[in-house]
Tab-separated table of C-alpha atoms in Angstrom:
chain	number	residue	atom	x	y	z
A	1422	MET	CA	-3.949	2.128	20.648
A	1423	LYS	CA	-0.480	1.251	21.115
A	1424	ILE	CA	2.119	3.595	19.535
A	1425	LEU	CA	5.904	3.050	19.384
A	1426	LEU	CA	7.885	6.276	18.744
A	1427	VAL	CA	11.252	5.721	17.259
A	1428	THR	CA	14.042	8.337	17.610
A	1429	GLU	CA	17.758	8.136	17.855
A	1430	TYR	CA	17.704	11.448	20.002
A	1431	PHE	CA	15.731	11.503	23.288
A	1432	TYR	CA	15.894	12.972	26.875
A	1433	PRO	CA	17.719	12.859	28.937
A	1434	GLN	CA	20.701	11.615	26.810
A	1435	SER	CA	20.356	14.593	24.500
A	1436	SER	CA	18.157	17.981	24.183
A	1437	GLY	CA	16.917	19.497	21.120
A	1438	GLY	CA	13.953	20.272	18.742
A	1439	THR	CA	13.237	16.571	17.795
A	1440	GLU	CA	13.406	15.487	21.394
A	1441	LEU	CA	11.004	18.061	22.391
A	1442	TYR	CA	8.748	17.256	19.826
A	1443	VAL	CA	8.589	13.499	20.253
A	1444	TYR	CA	8.163	14.055	23.994
A	1445	ASN	CA	5.332	16.499	23.413
A	1446	LEU	CA	3.533	14.225	20.989
A	1447	ALA	CA	4.082	11.200	23.384
A	1448	LYS	CA	2.410	13.138	26.362
A	1449	ALA	CA	-0.274	14.600	24.150
A	1450	LEU	CA	-1.277	11.118	22.934
A	1451	GLN	CA	-1.246	9.690	26.362
A	1452	GLN	CA	-3.567	12.365	27.570
A	1453	LYS	CA	-5.953	11.082	24.822
A	1454	LEU	CA	-5.664	7.566	26.415
A	1455	HIS	CA	-3.400	5.919	23.994
A	1456	GLN	CA	-0.484	3.818	25.075
A	1457	VAL	CA	2.924	5.397	23.889
A	1458	GLU	CA	6.388	4.110	24.217
A	1459	VAL	CA	9.673	5.353	22.896
A	1460	LEU	CA	12.455	3.395	21.232
A	1461	SER	CA	16.009	4.865	21.242
A	1462	VAL	CA	19.730	3.971	21.276
A	1463	SER	CA	22.179	4.205	23.953
A	1464	ASP	CA	25.923	3.806	24.666
A	1465	SER	CA	25.006	1.376	27.547
A	1466	GLY	CA	23.319	-1.096	25.283
A	1467	ARG	CA	19.793	-2.650	25.572
A	1468	LYS	CA	17.556	-1.591	28.755
A	1469	VAL	CA	14.280	-0.126	29.556
A	1470	SER	CA	13.716	2.945	31.637
A	1471	ASN	CA	11.054	5.507	32.314
A	1472	TYR	CA	11.269	9.436	31.590
A	1473	ASN	CA	8.452	11.418	32.972
A	1474	GLY	CA	5.927	8.664	32.605
A	1475	ILE	CA	7.027	7.438	29.191
A	1476	VAL	CA	8.668	3.894	28.910
A	1477	VAL	CA	11.750	4.218	26.834
A	1478	HIS	CA	13.522	1.152	25.386
A	1479	TYR	CA	16.980	1.421	24.267
A	1480	ILE	CA	19.156	-0.666	21.925
A	1481	PRO	CA	22.970	-0.160	21.192
A	1482	PHE	CA	24.098	2.386	18.799
A	1483	ASN	CA	25.817	0.814	15.606
A	1484	GLN	CA	29.215	-0.515	16.341
A	1485	ASN	CA	29.944	-1.649	12.700
A	1486	PRO	CA	32.612	0.811	11.155
A	1487	GLU	CA	32.451	-0.402	7.665
A	1488	THR	CA	31.992	2.322	5.005
A	1489	ILE	CA	28.977	0.431	3.451
A	1490	VAL	CA	27.189	0.713	6.890
A	1491	ILE	CA	28.003	4.417	7.470
A	1492	SER	CA	27.073	5.169	3.995
A	1493	GLY	CA	23.676	3.553	4.314
A	1494	GLU	CA	24.355	0.721	1.900
A	1495	LYS	CA	23.970	-1.881	4.537
A	1496	PRO	CA	22.081	-1.914	7.942
A	1497	SER	CA	23.559	-1.147	11.080
A	1498	ASP	CA	24.482	-4.238	13.387
A	1499	ASN	CA	21.649	-3.346	15.854
A	1500	LEU	CA	18.984	-4.313	13.229
A	1501	GLY	CA	18.333	-7.604	14.905
A	1502	PHE	CA	17.936	-5.960	18.418
A	1503	PHE	CA	15.491	-3.461	16.934
A	1504	VAL	CA	13.319	-5.959	15.475
A	1505	GLU	CA	13.284	-8.096	18.619
A	1506	THR	CA	12.248	-4.968	20.703
A	1507	VAL	CA	9.563	-3.972	18.264
A	1508	GLN	CA	8.112	-7.475	18.228
A	1509	LYS	CA	8.196	-7.600	22.097
A	1510	ILE	CA	6.446	-4.283	22.416
A	1511	ASN	CA	4.029	-5.435	19.397
A	1512	PRO	CA	2.578	-1.643	18.793
A	1513	ASP	CA	-0.172	-0.886	16.299
A	1514	VAL	CA	2.161	1.651	14.713
A	1515	VAL	CA	5.773	2.142	14.608
A	1516	HIS	CA	6.506	6.047	14.178
A	1517	PHE	CA	9.941	7.027	12.961
A	1518	HIS	CA	11.330	10.572	13.885
A	1519	THR	CA	14.915	10.128	12.812
A	1520	LEU	CA	16.872	8.411	10.067
A	1521	THR	CA	20.527	7.861	10.982
A	1522	THR	CA	23.054	4.941	10.523
A	1523	SER	CA	21.670	3.511	13.837
A	1524	ILE	CA	17.998	3.872	12.830
A	1525	SER	CA	17.764	3.896	9.197
A	1526	ALA	CA	15.520	3.135	6.218
A	1527	PHE	CA	16.508	-0.491	6.729
A	1528	HIS	CA	14.621	-0.448	9.959
A	1529	ALA	CA	11.591	0.823	8.546
A	1530	GLU	CA	11.829	-1.964	6.040
A	1531	ALA	CA	12.243	-4.427	8.529
A	1532	VAL	CA	9.339	-3.707	10.648
A	1533	LYS	CA	7.126	-3.383	7.523
A	1534	GLN	CA	8.172	-6.693	6.498
A	1535	ASN	CA	7.036	-8.129	9.770
A	1536	GLY	CA	3.519	-6.599	9.357
A	1537	TYR	CA	3.611	-3.273	11.386
A	1538	LYS	CA	2.218	-0.060	10.095
A	1539	THR	CA	5.050	2.477	9.571
A	1540	VAL	CA	5.008	6.412	9.776
A	1541	LEU	CA	7.881	8.653	9.342
A	1542	THR	CA	7.838	12.515	10.342
A	1543	SER	CA	10.731	14.285	8.642
A	1544	HIS	CA	12.043	16.911	10.854
A	1545	ILE	CA	15.152	17.847	8.729
A	1546	ALA	CA	16.248	18.545	5.091
A	1547	SER	CA	18.767	15.732	4.874
A	1548	HIS	CA	16.238	13.215	3.958
A	1549	THR	CA	16.114	14.692	0.283
A	1550	CYS	CA	19.592	16.564	0.513
A	1551	LEU	CA	23.157	15.274	0.679
A	1552	ARG	CA	24.333	18.348	2.517
A	1553	GLY	CA	21.265	18.610	4.695
A	1554	THR	CA	20.388	22.186	3.993
A	1555	LEU	CA	18.515	22.254	0.503
A	1556	MET	CA	20.738	25.379	-0.371
A	1557	GLN	CA	22.353	24.392	-3.564
A	1558	ASN	CA	26.096	25.231	-3.284
A	1559	GLY	CA	25.313	26.973	0.090
A	1560	LYS	CA	23.740	29.760	-1.871
A	1561	LYS	CA	20.290	29.550	-3.209
A	1562	VAL	CA	17.301	27.517	-2.439
A	1563	CYS	CA	17.196	24.006	-4.294
A	1564	ASN	CA	14.026	22.361	-5.323
A	1565	GLY	CA	15.233	19.174	-3.558
A	1566	LYS	CA	15.205	16.587	-6.536
A	1567	VAL	CA	17.961	14.451	-6.083
A	1568	GLU	CA	19.991	14.469	-9.374
A	1569	GLU	CA	23.402	12.974	-10.172
A	1570	GLN	CA	25.274	15.960	-11.674
A	1571	LYS	CA	23.665	18.864	-9.549
A	1572	CYS	CA	23.829	17.034	-6.159
A	1573	LEU	CA	27.363	15.468	-6.374
A	1574	SER	CA	28.581	18.831	-7.571
A	1575	CYS	CA	27.090	20.513	-4.618
A	1576	TYR	CA	28.166	17.840	-2.339
A	1577	LEU	CA	31.924	18.335	-3.492
A	1578	GLN	CA	31.411	22.014	-2.979
A	1579	ASN	CA	30.401	21.369	0.548
A	1580	GLN	CA	33.502	19.214	0.974
A	1581	GLY	CA	35.610	22.164	0.132
A	1582	VAL	CA	36.082	21.785	-3.588
A	1583	PRO	CA	35.586	25.143	-5.137
A	1584	GLU	CA	33.633	26.143	-8.204
A	1585	PRO	CA	33.821	25.516	-11.189
A	1586	LEU	CA	36.488	22.906	-10.283
A	1587	ASN	CA	33.655	20.816	-8.482
A	1588	ARG	CA	31.555	20.495	-11.606
A	1589	LEU	CA	34.600	19.213	-13.738
A	1590	LEU	CA	35.435	16.676	-10.848
A	1591	THR	CA	31.806	15.694	-10.948
A	1592	PHE	CA	31.871	14.863	-14.641
A	1593	ALA	CA	35.178	12.902	-14.130
A	1594	VAL	CA	33.805	10.797	-11.066
A	1595	ARG	CA	30.549	10.027	-12.850
A	1596	ALA	CA	32.707	9.017	-16.188
A	1597	THR	CA	34.935	6.921	-14.314
A	1598	GLY	CA	32.945	5.612	-11.534
A	1599	PHE	CA	36.195	6.611	-9.327
A	1600	PRO	CA	36.547	7.133	-6.256
A	1601	LYS	CA	33.831	4.401	-5.831
A	1602	ASN	CA	32.305	5.562	-2.535
A	1603	LEU	CA	32.084	9.091	-3.955
A	1604	ALA	CA	30.572	7.887	-7.397
A	1605	LYS	CA	27.785	6.155	-5.441
A	1606	VAL	CA	26.776	8.973	-2.912
A	1607	VAL	CA	23.882	10.198	-5.050
A	1608	THR	CA	22.716	6.766	-6.031
A	1609	ARG	CA	22.564	5.853	-2.226
A	1610	LYS	CA	20.264	8.836	-1.483
A	1611	LYS	CA	18.005	7.806	-4.385
A	1612	ASN	CA	17.968	4.135	-3.115
A	1613	GLU	CA	16.945	5.365	0.369
A	1614	LEU	CA	13.923	7.466	-0.945
A	1615	ALA	CA	12.801	4.665	-3.066
A	1616	LYS	CA	12.925	2.382	0.278
A	1617	LEU	CA	10.977	4.868	2.268
A	1618	ASN	CA	8.489	5.204	-0.605
A	1619	LEU	CA	8.048	1.406	-0.721
A	1620	ASN	CA	8.041	0.883	3.062
A	1621	LEU	CA	6.378	3.921	4.756
A	1622	ASP	CA	2.558	3.682	5.162
A	1623	ARG	CA	2.496	7.504	5.785
A	1624	LEU	CA	5.093	10.360	5.565
A	1625	VAL	CA	4.390	13.300	7.687
A	1626	VAL	CA	5.937	16.551	7.099
A	1627	VAL	CA	5.913	19.783	9.068
A	1628	SER	CA	6.377	22.347	6.197
A	1629	ASN	CA	5.104	22.749	2.819
A	1630	TRP	CA	8.516	23.053	1.379
A	1631	GLN	CA	9.450	19.532	2.492
A	1632	LYS	CA	6.329	18.151	0.734
A	1633	ALA	CA	7.256	19.821	-2.399
A	1634	ALA	CA	10.830	18.317	-2.163
A	1635	PHE	CA	9.566	14.765	-1.524
A	1636	THR	CA	7.066	15.007	-4.350
A	1637	GLU	CA	9.915	15.958	-6.578
A	1638	ASN	CA	11.340	12.554	-5.738
A	1639	ASN	CA	8.379	10.680	-6.479
A	1640	LEU	CA	7.325	10.046	-2.962
A	1641	SER	CA	3.634	9.225	-2.954
A	1642	GLU	CA	1.387	12.474	-2.413
A	1643	VAL	CA	-1.264	10.369	-1.203
A	1644	LYS	CA	0.763	8.792	1.556
A	1645	THR	CA	2.172	12.390	2.480
A	1646	ALA	CA	0.406	14.451	5.211
A	1647	LEU	CA	1.294	18.099	6.391
A	1648	CYS	CA	1.076	18.243	10.218
A	1649	ARG	CA	2.834	21.254	11.717
A	1650	GLN	CA	4.517	21.588	15.050
A	1651	ALA	CA	2.617	22.586	18.009
A	1652	ILE	CA	3.281	24.250	21.345
A	1653	GLU	CA	1.191	25.090	24.311
A	1654	THR	CA	-0.184	28.639	23.994
A	1655	CYS	CA	-0.604	31.356	26.247
A	1656	GLN	CA	1.954	30.254	28.793
A	1657	ILE	CA	2.910	33.145	31.152
A	1658	ALA	CA	6.381	33.768	31.962
A	1659	THR	CA	7.396	33.533	35.706
A	1660	THR	CA	8.998	37.085	35.715
A	1661	LYS	CA	7.474	40.410	34.798
A	1662	LYS	CA	8.926	42.143	31.842
A	1663	ILE	CA	11.068	45.275	32.753
A	1664	GLU	CA	10.487	47.714	30.073
A	1665	LYS	CA	13.693	49.297	28.854
A	1666	SER	CA	14.544	52.320	26.471
A	1667	LYS	CA	16.782	50.041	24.530
A	1668	LEU	CA	15.609	47.557	21.867
A	1669	VAL	CA	16.198	44.061	23.501
A	1670	ILE	CA	17.204	41.595	20.704
A	1671	GLY	CA	17.528	37.874	21.445
A	1672	PHE	CA	18.976	34.780	19.893
A	1673	LEU	CA	18.069	31.339	21.056
A	1674	GLY	CA	19.193	27.937	19.883
A	1675	ARG	CA	22.291	25.992	18.688
A	1676	VAL	CA	25.413	28.056	17.839
A	1677	SER	CA	26.162	26.566	14.486
A	1678	ALA	CA	27.002	28.142	11.197
A	1679	ILE	CA	23.902	27.069	9.648
A	1680	LYS	CA	21.842	28.989	12.453
A	1681	GLY	CA	23.602	32.189	11.369
A	1682	LEU	CA	24.406	34.043	14.637
A	1683	HIS	CA	27.263	35.326	12.948
A	1684	VAL	CA	25.029	37.177	10.337
A	1685	LEU	CA	23.274	38.916	13.250
A	1686	LEU	CA	26.363	39.946	14.948
A	1687	ASP	CA	27.841	41.459	11.610
A	1688	ALA	CA	24.571	43.336	11.303
A	1689	LEU	CA	24.705	44.771	14.490
A	1690	LYS	CA	28.359	45.711	14.085
A	1691	ASN	CA	27.425	47.810	11.022
A	1692	THR	CA	24.189	49.295	12.587
A	1693	ALA	CA	24.673	52.925	13.051
A	1694	VAL	CA	22.179	53.261	15.940
A	1695	LYS	CA	23.607	51.471	18.923
A	1696	ASN	CA	20.740	51.764	21.232
A	1697	PHE	CA	20.166	48.182	21.623
A	1698	GLU	CA	20.599	45.241	23.938
A	1699	LEU	CA	21.650	41.686	22.886
A	1700	LYS	CA	20.666	38.559	24.712
A	1701	ILE	CA	22.065	35.202	23.710
A	1702	ALA	CA	20.874	31.743	24.749
A	1703	ALA	CA	23.095	29.435	23.343
A	1704	ILE	CA	23.470	25.770	22.772
A	1705	PRO	CA	26.867	24.559	22.135
A	1706	VAL	CA	27.706	22.204	19.079
A	1707	LEU	CA	30.702	20.093	19.805
A	1708	ALA	CA	31.567	19.621	16.130
A	1709	GLU	CA	31.774	23.552	15.783
A	1710	SER	CA	33.504	24.562	19.033
A	1711	THR	CA	35.803	26.925	17.355
A	1712	TYR	CA	32.878	28.780	15.687
A	1713	TYR	CA	31.260	28.771	18.961
A	1714	GLN	CA	34.063	30.097	21.031
A	1715	GLN	CA	34.675	32.823	18.207
A	1716	LEU	CA	31.189	34.181	18.519
A	1717	LYS	CA	30.998	34.007	22.365
A	1718	ASN	CA	34.212	36.078	22.328
A	1719	ARG	CA	32.728	38.594	20.152
A	1720	VAL	CA	29.522	38.703	22.174
A	1721	GLU	CA	31.474	39.035	25.545
A	1722	ASN	CA	33.278	41.918	24.019
A	1723	MET	CA	30.279	43.888	23.044
A	1724	PRO	CA	28.609	46.340	25.425
A	1725	ASN	CA	25.091	45.615	26.409
A	1726	ALA	CA	25.388	41.871	25.490
A	1727	SER	CA	24.840	38.872	27.559
A	1728	TRP	CA	25.578	35.086	26.807
A	1729	THR	CA	23.982	32.243	28.465
A	1730	GLU	CA	24.588	28.506	27.856
A	1731	ASN	CA	22.231	25.510	27.954
A	1732	LEU	CA	19.172	27.334	29.281
A	1733	SER	CA	16.854	24.820	30.683
A	1734	ASN	CA	13.448	24.182	29.111
A	1735	ASP	CA	11.480	25.962	32.175
A	1736	LYS	CA	13.639	29.102	31.777
A	1737	VAL	CA	12.882	29.600	27.854
A	1738	ARG	CA	9.693	31.588	28.598
A	1739	ASP	CA	11.259	33.956	30.916
A	1740	PHE	CA	14.199	34.562	28.510
A	1741	LEU	CA	11.669	35.204	25.540
A	1742	SER	CA	9.446	37.619	27.722
A	1743	GLU	CA	12.571	39.898	28.138
A	1744	LEU	CA	12.776	40.325	24.459
A	1745	ASP	CA	11.374	42.920	21.851
A	1746	VAL	CA	12.272	40.737	19.100
A	1747	LEU	CA	13.816	37.215	18.574
A	1748	CYS	CA	16.044	37.044	15.618
A	1749	VAL	CA	16.159	33.650	13.681
A	1750	PRO	CA	18.807	34.270	11.119
A	1751	SER	CA	18.968	30.570	9.631
A	1752	GLN	CA	21.065	29.960	6.743
A	1753	VAL	CA	19.449	26.844	5.637
A	1754	LEU	CA	15.639	25.633	5.060
A	1755	GLU	CA	14.195	24.846	8.658
A	1756	THR	CA	11.229	22.765	9.241
A	1757	GLY	CA	10.155	25.211	11.954
A	1758	PRO	CA	12.185	25.872	13.680
A	1759	PHE	CA	10.469	25.300	16.946
A	1760	VAL	CA	11.929	28.544	18.498
A	1761	VAL	CA	9.725	30.490	16.170
A	1762	TYR	CA	6.673	28.648	17.762
A	1763	GLU	CA	7.990	29.444	21.266
A	1764	ALA	CA	8.648	33.165	20.593
A	1765	LEU	CA	5.027	33.776	18.915
A	1766	ALA	CA	3.379	31.664	21.717
A	1767	GLN	CA	4.831	34.347	24.198
A	1768	GLY	CA	3.795	37.325	21.949
A	1769	VAL	CA	7.236	38.004	20.812
A	1770	PRO	CA	7.771	39.193	17.224
A	1771	VAL	CA	10.471	37.257	15.086
A	1772	LEU	CA	12.768	38.733	12.879
A	1773	GLY	CA	13.664	35.597	10.586
A	1774	SER	CA	15.320	34.757	7.298
A	1775	ASN	CA	13.367	34.303	4.391
A	1776	LEU	CA	13.929	30.520	4.007
A	1777	GLY	CA	12.008	27.397	4.459
A	1778	GLY	CA	9.475	27.019	7.446
A	1779	ILE	CA	10.402	30.389	8.737
A	1780	ALA	CA	8.796	32.257	5.617
A	1781	GLU	CA	5.919	29.942	5.995
A	1782	LEU	CA	5.138	31.134	9.683
A	1783	ILE	CA	5.955	34.720	9.698
A	1784	SER	CA	3.372	37.433	8.237
A	1785	GLU	CA	5.076	40.547	7.701
A	1786	GLY	CA	3.964	43.348	10.308
A	1787	LYS	CA	1.559	40.717	12.000
A	1788	ASN	CA	3.834	38.429	13.980
A	1789	GLY	CA	7.514	39.578	12.589
A	1790	TRP	CA	9.460	40.410	9.631
A	1791	LEU	CA	11.538	38.748	7.060
A	1792	PHE	CA	15.109	39.232	5.479
A	1793	PRO	CA	17.147	37.928	2.809
A	1794	HIS	CA	19.139	35.301	4.693
A	1795	GLN	CA	22.642	36.597	3.951
A	1796	ASP	CA	21.868	40.102	3.678
A	1797	LYS	CA	23.489	41.760	6.987
A	1798	LYS	CA	23.163	45.268	5.624
A	1799	TYR	CA	19.296	44.833	5.205
A	1800	LEU	CA	19.050	43.035	8.460
A	1801	GLY	CA	20.999	46.145	10.208
A	1802	SER	CA	18.689	48.527	8.424
A	1803	LEU	CA	15.690	46.765	9.991
A	1804	ILE	CA	16.922	46.425	13.291
A	1805	ALA	CA	17.780	50.403	13.145
A	1806	SER	CA	14.109	51.155	12.127
A	1807	PHE	CA	12.972	48.926	15.175
A	1808	ILE	CA	15.310	51.096	17.499
A	1809	THR	CA	13.613	54.177	16.036
A	1810	GLN	CA	10.046	52.544	16.574
A	1811	LYS	CA	10.513	51.723	19.968
A	1812	SER	CA	11.724	55.090	20.935
A	1813	VAL	CA	8.367	56.404	19.812
A	1814	GLY	CA	6.280	53.541	21.068
A	1815	LYS	CA	5.406	51.954	17.705
A	1816	LEU	CA	7.277	48.660	17.638
A	1817	LEU	CA	4.907	45.824	16.910
A	1818	LYS	CA	3.313	44.625	20.129
A	1819	ASP	CA	0.079	42.945	19.313
A	1820	VAL	CA	1.519	39.710	17.736
A	1821	GLU	CA	-0.510	37.260	16.297
A	1822	PRO	CA	0.168	33.873	17.873
A	1823	ILE	CA	0.268	30.517	16.120
A	1824	ALA	CA	-2.842	28.759	17.441
A	1825	ARG	CA	-1.398	25.347	17.425
A	1826	PRO	CA	-1.906	23.469	20.827
A	1827	LEU	CA	-0.412	20.072	21.434
A	1828	ASN	CA	-3.756	18.405	21.553
A	1829	LYS	CA	-4.417	19.524	17.969
A	1830	LEU	CA	-1.193	17.726	16.975
A	1831	ALA	CA	-2.246	14.540	18.783
A	1832	GLU	CA	-5.722	14.561	17.096
A	1833	GLU	CA	-4.058	14.932	13.705
A	1834	MET	CA	-1.851	12.069	14.443
A	1835	ILE	CA	-4.453	9.809	15.690
A	1836	LEU	CA	-6.463	10.390	12.531
A	1837	ILE	CA	-3.317	9.343	10.476
A	1838	TYR	CA	-2.889	6.181	12.698
A	1839	ASN	CA	-6.529	5.279	12.551
A	1840	ASP	CA	-6.481	5.604	8.851
A	1841	LEU	CA	-3.721	3.162	8.568
């Protein structure tokens, strides 16, 4: 079978969870003797290259700055190149992994109209949420249903309009239809979901909360499949862990406000017992450089704390092997995140916020613990208890791993492809 994986983000141009997922899926499918190629976008225009045995086709990013294109009302100017490239490759299945301006629901519609089978794996909350978090007004979990009043008010709050003014402004915008672009923002999201429902042969989600959110928006349950992320298990770190008397806490990932590193730092600041060591493996986010620098400065001024940037994939296992616990203090609903799978595969327990995919993966006292996502005091008390538990040798060690190898992911995807 020939499978085309479509993603705006792929190695070596960028590195993140989606890139790793697509890469792992491609290699696992190749091991099952399927022909797999990737279609992505590039500043350097149309070209074909090879990344670790995977043929990668590039088309240009969208170059049309019109608001109707950026907002998703009109397809990007690379749509023709996209269709031509797909036709040239002529795959059995076109499997999307991102929806952006450069590769959008219009692209799925175009290949569907050309007779190709279409699949989308949803890796993020923004497919059903205007602010991309599924946290209503940034505070509580939303059911994900796209509704005019609720979603526009929440969107305005995210743009800096305070409550209750945002609710009043929402009524005014809806009543007058002005400003026009703002008045249409919820309708555009509804239209995108309707387009996906019409043109996708299969929607793949990696967490149960996603499935519920898509169902709220009338995406066909028959066409929706749950297929969680996967990771190679039982990989041994290249360095032997040095046992320390202090509790070693780690954070691994993007330093973005939604990832919640500030919550962990605040919790540690207020923890009465200071017998801990903090290790940060940070990935900078260009759009949040001020936040990044502020947190980096805080960590560098802390005793027994270290800050590493852009840790390579082959060093992640060694980093995790040094930890007693990995903290994942996300402030939004995650589809994984992948770092939870990585930690559990190394036998490292996870201390995570009780949101989204994290709550679905963590079993209290078996492979980690959960805390209310914004409750710094509760998080601090948990960490203090871990310090005490380690001092008497009772900290959780026999972590239950997630038995989800890559070949299992490939097998499930092949069943989906064959079904189509």
